[in-house]
Structure formats: C-alpha cells, structure tokens
PDB file of C-alpha atoms in Angstrom:
ATOM      1  CA  MET A   9      54.844  78.544 -58.264  1.00 43.00           C
ATOM      2  CA  SER A  10      52.743  78.264 -61.486  1.00 37.00           C
ATOM      3  CA  ASN A  11      52.060  74.561 -62.835  1.00 39.00           C
ATOM      4  CA  GLY A  12      50.569  75.894 -66.132  1.00 41.00           C
ATOM      5  CA  SER A  13      46.760  75.412 -65.533  1.00 40.00           C
ATOM      6  CA  PHE A  14      44.401  78.327 -65.217  1.00 37.00           C
ATOM      7  CA  PRO A  15      41.896  79.260 -62.743  1.00 44.00           C
ATOM      8  CA  PRO A  16      38.179  77.912 -63.592  1.00 46.00           C
ATOM      9  CA  THR A  17      35.832  80.304 -64.908  1.00 42.00           C
ATOM     10  CA  PRO A  18      32.438  80.751 -63.141  1.00 45.00           C
ATOM     11  CA  GLY A  19      30.718  78.977 -65.964  1.00 47.00           C
ATOM     12  CA  ARG A  20      32.914  75.738 -65.682  1.00 45.00           C
ATOM     13  CA  LEU A  21      32.374  75.658 -61.838  1.00 42.00           C
ATOM     14  CA  ARG A  22      28.684  75.854 -62.155  1.00 48.00           C
ATOM     15  CA  GLY A  23      28.729  72.780 -64.872  1.00 47.00           C
ATOM     16  CA  ALA A  24      31.109  70.788 -62.311  1.00 46.00           C
ATOM     17  CA  LEU A  25      28.655  71.400 -59.402  1.00 43.00           C
ATOM     18  CA  VAL A  26      25.756  70.237 -61.507  1.00 44.00           C
ATOM     19  CA  THR A  27      27.483  67.028 -62.577  1.00 47.00           C
ATOM     20  CA  VAL A  28      28.545  66.251 -58.958  1.00 42.00           C
ATOM     21  CA  ALA A  29      24.807  66.463 -57.819  1.00 48.00           C
ATOM     22  CA  VAL A  30      23.465  64.226 -60.732  1.00 45.00           C
ATOM     23  CA  VAL A  31      25.904  61.567 -59.871  1.00 43.00           C
ATOM     24  CA  ALA A  32      25.082  61.772 -56.202  1.00 50.00           C
ATOM     25  CA  VAL A  33      21.320  61.636 -56.963  1.00 45.00           C
ATOM     26  CA  VAL A  34      21.686  58.313 -59.087  1.00 43.00           C
ATOM     27  CA  CYS A  35      23.926  56.882 -56.573  1.00 46.00           C
ATOM     28  CA  ALA A  36      21.699  57.445 -53.880  1.00 48.00           C
ATOM     29  CA  ALA A  37      18.669  56.108 -56.052  1.00 49.00           C
ATOM     30  CA  GLY A  38      20.521  52.984 -56.835  1.00 50.00           C
ATOM     31  CA  TRP A  39      21.441  52.204 -53.312  1.00 44.00           C
ATOM     32  CA  LEU A  40      17.823  52.751 -52.155  1.00 46.00           C
ATOM     33  CA  ALA A  41      16.713  50.400 -54.832  1.00 45.00           C
ATOM     34  CA  TRP A  42      19.285  47.670 -53.908  1.00 43.00           C
ATOM     35  CA  TYR A  43      18.484  48.022 -50.110  1.00 43.00           C
ATOM     36  CA  ALA A  44      14.772  47.523 -50.869  1.00 43.00           C
ATOM     37  CA  LEU A  45      15.350  44.582 -52.983  1.00 39.00           C
ATOM     38  CA  ARG A  46      17.779  42.886 -50.319  1.00 43.00           C
ATOM     39  CA  ASP A  47      15.129  43.496 -47.646  1.00 43.00           C
ATOM     40  CA  ASP A  48      12.327  41.950 -49.453  1.00 42.00           C
ATOM     41  CA  GLY A  49      14.431  38.919 -50.293  1.00 41.00           C
ATOM     42  CA  GLY A  50      15.561  38.382 -46.831  1.00 40.00           C
ATOM     43  CA  ARG A  51      11.945  38.308 -45.544  1.00 37.00           C
ATOM     44  CA  ASP A  52      10.965  36.043 -48.424  1.00 38.00           C
ATOM     45  CA  ALA A  53      13.741  33.743 -47.464  1.00 37.00           C
ATOM     46  CA  GLY A  54      12.865  33.863 -43.868  1.00 36.00           C
ATOM     47  CA  ALA A  55       9.057  33.066 -44.832  1.00 36.00           C
ATOM     48  CA  ALA A  56      10.359  30.060 -46.847  1.00 35.00           C
ATOM     49  CA  ALA A  57      12.238  28.481 -44.471  1.00 35.00           C
ATOM     50  CA  GLU A  58       9.527  29.005 -41.785  1.00 33.00           C
ATOM     51  CA  ALA A  59       7.124  27.312 -44.286  1.00 34.00           C
ATOM     52  CA  ARG A  60       9.653  24.637 -44.639  1.00 34.00           C
ATOM     53  CA  HIS A  61       9.583  23.844 -40.983  1.00 32.00           C
ATOM     54  CA  THR A  62       5.942  24.236 -39.915  1.00 32.00           C
ATOM     55  CA  PRO A  63       3.838  21.138 -40.812  1.00 33.00           C
ATOM     56  CA  THR A  64       0.564  22.244 -42.837  1.00 31.00           C
ATOM     57  CA  GLY A  65      -2.433  22.385 -40.567  1.00 32.00           C
ATOM     58  CA  SER A  66      -0.542  21.938 -37.381  1.00 31.00           C
ATOM     59  CA  ALA A  67      -2.294  22.559 -34.079  1.00 30.00           C
ATOM     60  CA  ALA A  68      -1.355  23.858 -30.650  1.00 30.00           C
ATOM     61  CA  PRO A  69       0.136  21.144 -28.492  1.00 30.00           C
ATOM     62  CA  HIS A  70      -2.283  19.095 -26.356  1.00 29.00           C
ATOM     63  CA  THR A  71      -1.084  18.438 -22.958  1.00 29.00           C
ATOM     64  CA  GLY A  72      -3.702  15.462 -22.521  1.00 31.00           C
ATOM     65  CA  ASP A  73      -4.897  14.256 -18.924  1.00 31.00           C
ATOM     66  CA  THR A  74      -4.395  11.402 -16.680  1.00 29.00           C
ATOM     67  CA  GLY A  75      -6.246   9.701 -14.141  1.00 32.00           C
ATOM     68  CA  GLY A  76      -6.280   6.571 -12.108  1.00 32.00           C
ATOM     69  CA  THR A  77      -9.429   4.550 -10.749  1.00 28.00           C
ATOM     70  CA  GLY A  78      -9.376   2.346  -7.680  1.00 31.00           C
ATOM     71  CA  HIS A  79      -6.972  -0.623  -8.060  1.00 30.00           C
ATOM     72  CA  THR A  80      -6.920  -0.630 -11.605  1.00 31.00           C
ATOM     73  CA  GLY A  81      -4.613   2.396 -11.809  1.00 31.00           C
ATOM     74  CA  GLN A  82      -5.891   2.969 -15.535  1.00 32.00           C
ATOM     75  CA  THR A  83      -4.282   5.938 -17.315  1.00 30.00           C
ATOM     76  CA  SER A  84      -5.876   8.165 -19.987  1.00 30.00           C
ATOM     77  CA  HIS A  85      -3.828   9.564 -22.650  1.00 30.00           C
ATOM     78  CA  THR A  86      -5.140  11.902 -25.572  1.00 29.00           C
ATOM     79  CA  GLY A  87      -3.272  13.782 -28.229  1.00 32.00           C
ATOM     80  CA  SER A  88      -0.754  10.919 -28.785  1.00 31.00           C
ATOM     81  CA  GLY A  89       1.345  12.911 -31.694  1.00 33.00           C
ATOM     82  CA  GLN A  90       1.702  16.279 -29.749  1.00 32.00           C
ATOM     83  CA  ALA A  91       1.666  14.601 -26.476  1.00 32.00           C
ATOM     84  CA  ASP A  92       4.981  12.295 -27.318  1.00 31.00           C
ATOM     85  CA  ARG A  93       6.814  15.568 -28.332  1.00 31.00           C
ATOM     86  CA  ALA A  94       6.020  17.054 -24.713  1.00 32.00           C
ATOM     87  CA  ASP A  95       7.635  14.031 -22.745  1.00 34.00           C
ATOM     88  CA  ASP A  96      10.628  16.132 -21.914  1.00 33.00           C
ATOM     89  CA  SER A  97       8.594  18.769 -20.282  1.00 32.00           C
ATOM     90  CA  GLY A  98       4.848  18.535 -20.702  1.00 35.00           C
ATOM     91  CA  THR A  99       2.386  17.090 -18.098  1.00 40.00           C
ATOM     92  CA  SER A 100       1.323  14.214 -20.259  1.00 46.00           C
ATOM     93  CA  GLY A 101       4.734  13.012 -21.029  1.00 51.00           C
ATOM     94  CA  ASN A 102       5.678  12.973 -17.137  1.00 54.00           C
ATOM     95  CA  SER A 103       2.514  10.956 -16.558  1.00 54.00           C
ATOM     96  CA  ARG A 104       3.419   8.325 -18.986  1.00 65.00           C
ATOM     97  CA  LYS A 105       6.982   8.213 -17.333  1.00 81.00           C
ATOM     98  CA  LYS A 106       5.468   7.802 -14.184  1.00 93.00           C
ATOM     99  CA  PRO A 107       2.627   5.451 -14.821  1.00 96.00           C
ATOM    100  CA  LEU A 108       2.455   4.415 -11.205  1.00 98.00           C
ATOM    101  CA  LYS A 109       2.263   7.960  -9.787  1.00 97.00           C
ATOM    102  CA  GLY A 110      -0.133   7.890  -6.746  1.00 97.00           C
ATOM    103  CA  MET A 111      -0.001   4.180  -6.212  1.00 98.00           C
ATOM    104  CA  VAL A 112       1.042   2.421  -3.034  1.00 98.00           C
ATOM    105  CA  VAL A 113       2.704  -0.916  -3.453  1.00 99.00           C
ATOM    106  CA  VAL A 114       3.700  -2.931  -0.149  1.00 99.00           C
ATOM    107  CA  ILE A 115       6.603  -5.357  -0.789  1.00 99.00           C
ATOM    108  CA  ASP A 116       7.034  -7.952   2.175  1.00 98.00           C
ATOM    109  CA  PRO A 117      10.219  -9.703   2.083  1.00 98.00           C
ATOM    110  CA  GLY A 118       9.599 -13.222   3.598  1.00 98.00           C
ATOM    111  CA  HIS A 119      11.102 -14.056   6.966  1.00 98.00           C
ATOM    112  CA  ASN A 120      14.078 -12.005   8.268  1.00 98.00           C
ATOM    113  CA  PRO A 121      17.937 -12.499   8.416  1.00 97.00           C
ATOM    114  CA  HIS A 122      17.984 -12.263  12.031  1.00 97.00           C
ATOM    115  CA  ASN A 123      15.020 -14.618  12.884  1.00 98.00           C
ATOM    116  CA  ASN A 124      17.522 -17.674  13.906  1.00 96.00           C
ATOM    117  CA  GLU A 125      18.860 -15.324  16.657  1.00 97.00           C
ATOM    118  CA  HIS A 126      15.165 -15.059  18.227  1.00 98.00           C
ATOM    119  CA  THR A 127      13.680 -18.241  18.028  1.00 97.00           C
ATOM    120  CA  ALA A 128      11.634 -17.875  21.221  1.00 97.00           C
ATOM    121  CA  GLU A 129      10.362 -14.675  19.872  1.00 98.00           C
ATOM    122  CA  ILE A 130       9.374 -16.135  16.539  1.00 98.00           C
ATOM    123  CA  ALA A 131       7.830 -19.196  17.880  1.00 98.00           C
ATOM    124  CA  ARG A 132       5.157 -17.123  19.832  1.00 98.00           C
ATOM    125  CA  GLN A 133       1.526 -17.839  18.637  1.00 98.00           C
ATOM    126  CA  VAL A 134      -0.491 -15.231  16.893  1.00 98.00           C
ATOM    127  CA  ASP A 135      -4.356 -14.997  15.755  1.00 98.00           C
ATOM    128  CA  ILE A 136      -4.784 -15.473  11.905  1.00 98.00           C
ATOM    129  CA  GLY A 137      -8.490 -15.618  12.283  1.00 97.00           C
ATOM    130  CA  ASN A 138      -9.425 -19.017  11.671  1.00 97.00           C
ATOM    131  CA  ALA A 139      -6.420 -20.406  13.643  1.00 97.00           C
ATOM    132  CA  ARG A 140      -3.374 -19.604  15.564  1.00 98.00           C
ATOM    133  CA  LYS A 141       0.146 -19.750  14.107  1.00 97.00           C
ATOM    134  CA  GLU A 142       3.739 -19.077  14.864  1.00 98.00           C
ATOM    135  CA  CYS A 143       4.593 -15.406  14.587  1.00 98.00           C
ATOM    136  CA  ASP A 144       7.185 -16.219  11.947  1.00 98.00           C
ATOM    137  CA  THR A 145       9.801 -18.906  10.873  1.00 98.00           C
ATOM    138  CA  THR A 146      13.539 -18.562   9.926  1.00 98.00           C
ATOM    139  CA  GLY A 147      12.653 -19.691   6.403  1.00 98.00           C
ATOM    140  CA  THR A 148      14.558 -22.360   4.382  1.00 98.00           C
ATOM    141  CA  ALA A 149      18.082 -22.082   2.600  1.00 98.00           C
ATOM    142  CA  THR A 150      19.851 -23.914  -0.255  1.00 98.00           C
ATOM    143  CA  ASN A 151      21.926 -26.911   0.378  1.00 97.00           C
ATOM    144  CA  SER A 152      25.081 -24.663   0.178  1.00 97.00           C
ATOM    145  CA  GLY A 153      23.624 -22.273   2.896  1.00 98.00           C
ATOM    146  CA  TYR A 154      22.053 -19.477   1.206  1.00 98.00           C
ATOM    147  CA  PRO A 155      19.165 -18.054   3.271  1.00 98.00           C
ATOM    148  CA  GLU A 156      15.787 -17.635   1.885  1.00 98.00           C
ATOM    149  CA  ALA A 157      15.706 -14.372   3.932  1.00 98.00           C
ATOM    150  CA  SER A 158      18.864 -13.051   1.981  1.00 98.00           C
ATOM    151  CA  TYR A 159      17.256 -13.908  -1.139  1.00 98.00           C
ATOM    152  CA  THR A 160      13.959 -12.191  -0.624  1.00 98.00           C
ATOM    153  CA  LEU A 161      15.656  -9.008   0.845  1.00 98.00           C
ATOM    154  CA  ASP A 162      17.730  -8.975  -2.354  1.00 98.00           C
ATOM    155  CA  VAL A 163      14.854  -9.505  -4.832  1.00 99.00           C
ATOM    156  CA  SER A 164      12.620  -7.000  -2.859  1.00 99.00           C
ATOM    157  CA  ARG A 165      14.958  -4.216  -2.853  1.00 98.00           C
ATOM    158  CA  ARG A 166      15.501  -4.588  -6.753  1.00 98.00           C
ATOM    159  CA  VAL A 167      11.763  -4.727  -7.135  1.00 99.00           C
ATOM    160  CA  ARG A 168      11.376  -1.482  -5.054  1.00 98.00           C
ATOM    161  CA  LYS A 169      14.084   0.341  -7.197  1.00 98.00           C
ATOM    162  CA  LEU A 170      11.797  -0.644 -10.475  1.00 98.00           C
ATOM    163  CA  LEU A 171       8.603   0.330  -9.168  1.00 98.00           C
ATOM    164  CA  GLU A 172       9.785   3.716  -7.578  1.00 98.00           C
ATOM    165  CA  ALA A 173      11.162   4.473 -11.043  1.00 98.00           C
ATOM    166  CA  GLN A 174       7.592   4.379 -12.137  1.00 97.00           C
ATOM    167  CA  GLY A 175       6.291   6.628  -9.601  1.00 98.00           C
ATOM    168  CA  ALA A 176       5.047   4.116  -7.059  1.00 98.00           C
ATOM    169  CA  LYS A 177       5.292   4.560  -3.218  1.00 98.00           C
ATOM    170  CA  VAL A 178       6.838   1.580  -2.061  1.00 98.00           C
ATOM    171  CA  VAL A 179       6.511   0.448   1.434  1.00 98.00           C
ATOM    172  CA  PHE A 180       8.476  -2.447   3.224  1.00 98.00           C
ATOM    173  CA  THR A 181       7.538  -4.639   6.051  1.00 98.00           C
ATOM    174  CA  GLN A 182      11.014  -5.012   6.935  1.00 98.00           C
ATOM    175  CA  ASP A 183      14.324  -4.289   5.306  1.00 98.00           C
ATOM    176  CA  GLY A 184      16.769  -6.312   7.435  1.00 96.00           C
ATOM    177  CA  ASP A 185      16.670  -3.422  10.127  1.00 96.00           C
ATOM    178  CA  ARG A 186      14.285  -5.217  12.776  1.00 97.00           C
ATOM    179  CA  ARG A 187      15.682  -7.618  15.558  1.00 97.00           C
ATOM    180  CA  TYR A 188      13.197 -10.224  14.136  1.00 98.00           C
ATOM    181  CA  GLY A 189       9.736 -10.754  12.285  1.00 98.00           C
ATOM    182  CA  PRO A 190       7.548  -8.833  12.053  1.00 98.00           C
ATOM    183  CA  CYS A 191       5.017 -11.395  12.673  1.00 98.00           C
ATOM    184  CA  VAL A 192       2.408 -12.651  10.179  1.00 98.00           C
ATOM    185  CA  ASP A 193      -0.331 -10.527  11.594  1.00 98.00           C
ATOM    186  CA  GLU A 194       1.675  -7.485  11.676  1.00 98.00           C
ATOM    187  CA  ARG A 195       3.025  -7.986   8.043  1.00 98.00           C
ATOM    188  CA  ALA A 196      -0.917  -7.892   7.149  1.00 98.00           C
ATOM    189  CA  ARG A 197      -1.531  -4.583   9.188  1.00 98.00           C
ATOM    190  CA  ILE A 198       1.343  -2.793   7.529  1.00 98.00           C
ATOM    191  CA  GLY A 199      -0.279  -3.422   3.967  1.00 98.00           C
ATOM    192  CA  ASN A 200      -3.702  -2.456   5.598  1.00 98.00           C
ATOM    193  CA  ARG A 201      -2.589   0.808   7.116  1.00 98.00           C
ATOM    194  CA  ALA A 202      -0.750   1.694   3.896  1.00 98.00           C
ATOM    195  CA  HIS A 203      -3.920   1.244   2.064  1.00 98.00           C
ATOM    196  CA  ALA A 204      -1.726  -0.350  -0.358  1.00 98.00           C
ATOM    197  CA  ASP A 205      -3.031  -1.106  -4.098  1.00 98.00           C
ATOM    198  CA  ALA A 206      -1.212  -4.474  -4.078  1.00 99.00           C
ATOM    199  CA  VAL A 207       0.823  -6.257  -1.645  1.00 99.00           C
ATOM    200  CA  VAL A 208       3.440  -9.022  -2.680  1.00 99.00           C
ATOM    201  CA  SER A 209       5.090 -11.290  -0.133  1.00 99.00           C
ATOM    202  CA  VAL A 210       8.193 -12.686  -1.770  1.00 99.00           C
ATOM    203  CA  HIS A 211       9.527 -16.101  -0.865  1.00 98.00           C
ATOM    204  CA  ALA A 212      11.461 -19.290  -2.122  1.00 98.00           C
ATOM    205  CA  ASP A 213      10.122 -22.732  -1.330  1.00 98.00           C
ATOM    206  CA  GLY A 214      11.794 -25.515   0.528  1.00 97.00           C
ATOM    207  CA  ALA A 215      10.308 -28.629  -1.163  1.00 97.00           C
ATOM    208  CA  GLY A 216      12.210 -31.878  -1.807  1.00 95.00           C
ATOM    209  CA  PRO A 217      14.693 -32.185  -4.638  1.00 94.00           C
ATOM    210  CA  GLY A 218      13.468 -32.561  -8.230  1.00 97.00           C
ATOM    211  CA  ASN A 219      10.560 -30.305  -7.167  1.00 98.00           C
ATOM    212  CA  ARG A 220      11.315 -27.322  -9.213  1.00 98.00           C
ATOM    213  CA  GLY A 221       9.517 -24.099 -10.562  1.00 98.00           C
ATOM    214  CA  PHE A 222       7.542 -21.171  -9.146  1.00 98.00           C
ATOM    215  CA  HIS A 223       4.082 -20.583  -7.878  1.00 98.00           C
ATOM    216  CA  VAL A 224       1.785 -17.856  -6.708  1.00 99.00           C
ATOM    217  CA  ILE A 225      -0.340 -18.073  -3.664  1.00 98.00           C
ATOM    218  CA  ALA A 226      -3.628 -16.200  -3.646  1.00 99.00           C
ATOM    219  CA  PRO A 227      -5.876 -16.044  -0.527  1.00 98.00           C
ATOM    220  CA  ALA A 228      -8.983 -18.392  -0.215  1.00 98.00           C
ATOM    221  CA  PRO A 229     -12.353 -17.102   0.960  1.00 98.00           C
ATOM    222  CA  VAL A 230     -11.988 -16.763   4.630  1.00 98.00           C
ATOM    223  CA  HIS A 231     -14.778 -15.242   7.161  1.00 98.00           C
ATOM    224  CA  ARG A 232     -13.726 -16.076  10.792  1.00 97.00           C
ATOM    225  CA  GLY A 233     -12.477 -14.080  13.810  1.00 96.00           C
ATOM    226  CA  LYS A 234     -10.456 -11.097  12.500  1.00 95.00           C
ATOM    227  CA  ALA A 235     -10.164 -12.492   8.904  1.00 98.00           C
ATOM    228  CA  ASP A 236     -12.516 -11.542   5.941  1.00 98.00           C
ATOM    229  CA  THR A 237     -11.066 -12.040   2.817  1.00 98.00           C
ATOM    230  CA  SER A 238     -14.310 -11.798   0.876  1.00 98.00           C
ATOM    231  CA  LYS A 239     -13.398  -8.096  -0.786  1.00 98.00           C
ATOM    232  CA  ILE A 240      -9.887  -9.172  -1.838  1.00 98.00           C
ATOM    233  CA  VAL A 241     -10.158 -12.772  -3.146  1.00 98.00           C
ATOM    234  CA  ALA A 242     -11.289 -11.518  -6.768  1.00 98.00           C
ATOM    235  CA  PRO A 243      -8.444  -8.656  -7.037  1.00 98.00           C
ATOM    236  CA  SER A 244      -5.793 -10.834  -5.493  1.00 99.00           C
ATOM    237  CA  ARG A 245      -6.465 -13.579  -7.977  1.00 98.00           C
ATOM    238  CA  ALA A 246      -6.179 -10.815 -10.871  1.00 98.00           C
ATOM    239  CA  LEU A 247      -2.794  -9.987  -9.217  1.00 98.00           C
ATOM    240  CA  ALA A 248      -1.806 -13.525  -9.068  1.00 98.00           C
ATOM    241  CA  ASP A 249      -2.466 -14.114 -12.765  1.00 98.00           C
ATOM    242  CA  GLN A 250      -0.380 -11.273 -13.937  1.00 98.00           C
ATOM    243  CA  LEU A 251       2.526 -12.232 -11.753  1.00 98.00           C
ATOM    244  CA  ILE A 252       2.349 -15.671 -13.027  1.00 98.00           C
ATOM    245  CA  SER A 253       2.499 -14.488 -16.697  1.00 98.00           C
ATOM    246  CA  ARG A 254       5.100 -11.827 -16.137  1.00 98.00           C
ATOM    247  CA  PHE A 255       7.408 -13.821 -13.833  1.00 98.00           C
ATOM    248  CA  GLY A 256       7.471 -17.011 -16.314  1.00 98.00           C
ATOM    249  CA  GLN A 257       8.271 -14.531 -19.347  1.00 98.00           C
ATOM    250  CA  ALA A 258      10.942 -12.509 -17.214  1.00 98.00           C
ATOM    251  CA  THR A 259      13.017 -15.478 -15.746  1.00 98.00           C
ATOM    252  CA  GLU A 260      12.072 -18.297 -18.350  1.00 98.00           C
ATOM    253  CA  SER A 261      10.925 -20.536 -15.367  1.00 97.00           C
ATOM    254  CA  LYS A 262       8.119 -22.858 -15.683  1.00 98.00           C
ATOM    255  CA  PRO A 263       5.152 -23.203 -13.116  1.00 98.00           C
ATOM    256  CA  ALA A 264       5.763 -25.492 -10.245  1.00 98.00           C
ATOM    257  CA  ASN A 265       5.753 -29.309 -11.334  1.00 98.00           C
ATOM    258  CA  TYR A 266       4.774 -30.407  -7.679  1.00 98.00           C
ATOM    259  CA  LEU A 267       1.755 -28.412  -6.847  1.00 97.00           C
ATOM    260  CA  GLY A 268      -1.117 -26.347  -8.504  1.00 97.00           C
ATOM    261  CA  GLY A 269      -1.689 -28.657 -11.288  1.00 97.00           C
ATOM    262  CA  GLY A 270       1.101 -26.977 -13.488  1.00 97.00           C
ATOM    263  CA  SER A 271      -1.031 -23.705 -13.360  1.00 98.00           C
ATOM    264  CA  GLY A 272       1.489 -21.837 -11.168  1.00 98.00           C
ATOM    265  CA  LEU A 273      -1.385 -20.858  -8.985  1.00 98.00           C
ATOM    266  CA  THR A 274      -2.086 -22.195  -5.305  1.00 98.00           C
ATOM    267  CA  VAL A 275      -4.982 -20.950  -3.126  1.00 98.00           C
ATOM    268  CA  ARG A 276      -4.377 -21.271   0.694  1.00 98.00           C
ATOM    269  CA  ASP A 277      -6.436 -20.230   3.913  1.00 98.00           C
ATOM    270  CA  ASP A 278      -3.793 -20.982   6.437  1.00 98.00           C
ATOM    271  CA  LEU A 279      -1.494 -17.982   5.827  1.00 98.00           C
ATOM    272  CA  GLY A 280      -2.028 -15.145   8.487  1.00 98.00           C
ATOM    273  CA  GLY A 281      -0.426 -12.426   6.046  1.00 98.00           C
ATOM    274  CA  LEU A 282      -3.376 -13.309   3.408  1.00 98.00           C
ATOM    275  CA  ASN A 283      -6.123 -14.024   5.810  1.00 98.00           C
ATOM    276  CA  LEU A 284      -5.920 -11.002   7.659  1.00 98.00           C
ATOM    277  CA  SER A 285      -5.235  -8.593   4.595  1.00 98.00           C
ATOM    278  CA  THR A 286      -7.826  -6.099   3.706  1.00 98.00           C
ATOM    279  CA  VAL A 287      -6.172  -5.014   0.387  1.00 98.00           C
ATOM    280  CA  PRO A 288      -5.076  -7.265  -2.422  1.00 99.00           C
ATOM    281  CA  LYS A 289      -2.215  -9.576  -1.655  1.00 99.00           C
ATOM    282  CA  VAL A 290      -0.428 -12.610  -2.690  1.00 99.00           C
ATOM    283  CA  PHE A 291       2.719 -14.515  -2.197  1.00 99.00           C
ATOM    284  CA  ILE A 292       5.325 -15.444  -4.733  1.00 99.00           C
ATOM    285  CA  GLU A 293       7.324 -18.472  -4.160  1.00 98.00           C
ATOM    286  CA  CYS A 294      10.206 -17.901  -6.857  1.00 98.00           C
ATOM    287  CA  GLY A 295      11.584 -21.359  -6.893  1.00 98.00           C
ATOM    288  CA  ASN A 296      12.766 -24.326  -4.792  1.00 98.00           C
ATOM    289  CA  MET A 297      15.859 -23.676  -2.949  1.00 98.00           C
ATOM    290  CA  ARG A 298      16.246 -27.561  -2.069  1.00 98.00           C
ATOM    291  CA  ASP A 299      16.399 -28.299  -5.847  1.00 98.00           C
ATOM    292  CA  ARG A 300      19.754 -28.139  -7.463  1.00 97.00           C
ATOM    293  CA  GLU A 301      18.589 -26.429 -10.687  1.00 98.00           C
ATOM    294  CA  ASP A 302      16.267 -24.034  -8.874  1.00 98.00           C
ATOM    295  CA  ALA A 303      19.113 -23.068  -6.464  1.00 98.00           C
ATOM    296  CA  ALA A 304      21.447 -22.398  -9.214  1.00 98.00           C
ATOM    297  CA  ARG A 305      19.122 -19.744 -10.538  1.00 98.00           C
ATOM    298  CA  LEU A 306      18.230 -18.300  -7.041  1.00 98.00           C
ATOM    299  CA  THR A 307      21.825 -17.900  -6.101  1.00 98.00           C
ATOM    300  CA  ASP A 308      22.507 -15.876  -9.263  1.00 98.00           C
ATOM    301  CA  ALA A 309      22.655 -12.240  -9.166  1.00 98.00           C
ATOM    302  CA  HIS A 310      21.551 -11.789 -12.914  1.00 98.00           C
ATOM    303  CA  TRP A 311      18.491 -14.245 -12.483  1.00 98.00           C
ATOM    304  CA  ARG A 312      17.553 -12.201  -9.362  1.00 98.00           C
ATOM    305  CA  GLU A 313      17.493  -9.179 -11.424  1.00 98.00           C
ATOM    306  CA  GLN A 314      15.117 -10.766 -14.254  1.00 98.00           C
ATOM    307  CA  ALA A 315      12.831 -12.188 -11.033  1.00 99.00           C
ATOM    308  CA  ALA A 316      12.577  -8.731  -9.851  1.00 99.00           C
ATOM    309  CA  ARG A 317      11.547  -7.431 -13.142  1.00 98.00           C
ATOM    310  CA  GLY A 318       9.165 -10.048 -13.635  1.00 98.00           C
ATOM    311  CA  ILE A 319       7.457  -9.343 -10.253  1.00 99.00           C
ATOM    312  CA  ALA A 320       7.666  -5.518 -10.819  1.00 98.00           C
ATOM    313  CA  GLN A 321       6.169  -5.844 -14.393  1.00 98.00           C
ATOM    314  CA  GLY A 322       3.436  -8.159 -12.887  1.00 98.00           C
ATOM    315  CA  ILE A 323       2.369  -5.649 -10.168  1.00 98.00           C
ATOM    316  CA  THR A 324       2.583  -2.854 -12.841  1.00 98.00           C
ATOM    317  CA  ASP A 325       0.009  -4.856 -15.365  1.00 98.00           C
ATOM    318  CA  PHE A 326      -2.253  -5.280 -12.392  1.00 98.00           C
ATOM    319  CA  LEU A 327      -2.262  -1.802 -11.345  1.00 98.00           C
ATOM    320  CA  ARG A 328      -2.823  -0.254 -14.813  1.00 96.00           C
ATOM    321  CA  GLY A 329      -5.639  -2.663 -15.476  1.00 92.00           C
TER     322      GLY A 329
END
C-alpha cells in the first residue's frame, strides 16, 4: 500500500552514503582525541598523587645492625628515621623491642616457702669459701605473718615477666618447686653454670622497728678456698648502683636509715651466694618487714609491682651499659 513517497534515485543514495561516512569519520576522530586526553590526564593525576606522597630525596630504608659486648649489653642503632618505621617488621625495630635478647639473667628468690618444714636440712653447714655457714634459713616475716619467702617469689616472678618481655633469658634458682633451699652454695653455682650476665637475689630484711628503707648488698673482695670475687667486685658494684637508683625511683622508697650511711649500699664478705659467684651478683633487701611502714608497702600488690619494675629496670640499665 502506498504512503505517497517516491523511491530514492541513484544520485540521492550516493549523497546519503557520503554524508554518513563523513559523520562516522568525524565521530571516530573526536572519540580518539577524547580518549587520548583522558589517558594523559589520568597518568598526570597519578604522577601528581605519587609526588605528593613521596618525600623529596628519600632513600631506601636502612635496616640497621645490633650487637652486644660482654656484660654491658650495648646495642648499636643506625638510620633512626627509617629504622623507626621498620619497627613492626624490620630487624632493627625488633632489636629495639627486645634490647636484652641474648642476655641471661638469674633471679634468686630468697629462702623457700617450704624451708620451715625442713629445718634439719637447711641447718646443714656448707662451705662459703672463707667460712662455713648454714645451707639456708627460713627468712623473716611481717608482724602479721606475711613470709619473706612469699614476698621474694612474688616479686621475682614479676621481674621475670618484665625481663622476658625485653628478650632476656631468665633462670630461677627456685620457683617454690623444691622441698627446701637450694643451699647458698648451690644458688651461686646456678648463676655460674648459666654464665649469667647478672644475678640478683631478692630479699626483705628483718631488722627492728623504726629501721626502714631498702639497701643493696655487693660482694667484698674475697680470695680464700673456693671463693674468688676479684673479677666480679667491680661489675657487681655497677649493678648495685643501677639497682639503688632505679628501685628508689620506681618505689619512691628511701635508702635504709640503719646501715650503709644512707647510701643504700653495703658490702659483705659473709654471704655464700656472693662469695662463690663468678658472675656479677648482688642482693637487694627491698625493705624491713618488721617495720610497720615498710611492711605496709611490702604486703601491697601494687607496690610489689613497682618494686619489680625498679629491679628489672636496674638490671636492664646495667646490661645495656
């Protein structure tokens, strides 16, 4: 059925085809130009973003190196800016998080909670080099009955946790897991066999009321029989000095007012644990259990945590030189 139009002539058909071709070429050229501009713009934007996040003149991260020397435990760090950013995965960052890695610390919790059940055994005499002395004692207690042996174990376990967190290998002479003791000569041998970088024997004193404060006991020069402290007197004194400083700061305690001339330091030649040691070793008497003020601190768990922190920090300072 007709709609009133006429079929196209050959001339009209050619003209229409030419028009379509021209339009197609123009569109293709426009599309190509737009795509090229978009691509260049994307690359320029990416380069600009990269430039914004890359510091000028930055260098490749430096991993740094670490090393310990003898009992000082000195650690060397280089490239502080880049190394700080490597803390989560870089070698240098891990070394700083574990400053005592490779160090051995022996903690000697004074006495033993079971000593009072084995009085005959702990009364046995042992050789301490310049004399003979009882194997061990029961230790003292507060007037309310809190035993020194319980205090020393609690604080020593807290110290162990802090030191292990810094990478140290911590050895105990006893952990409440022995029938009694060990005897004072064996306590010394445990530190010697471990080739300890430092040994600290944890105690609390049993002096009269009104005598309060802490003190650290360092070995005197002893050269007799099995005892020869000549090589450990100086490093033990350095360990003592660090403990006095850090323990006082952490606990806000004052040095003992009844010995040591207020210095917090005493030197003795009658303790087998010191006489027979071949590695740096000291005793710390954290307070007087027989004094009401000191006893209130010694029986407080929060204060014991502060005491442990002071001991751990003193050991750390000594080992790091």
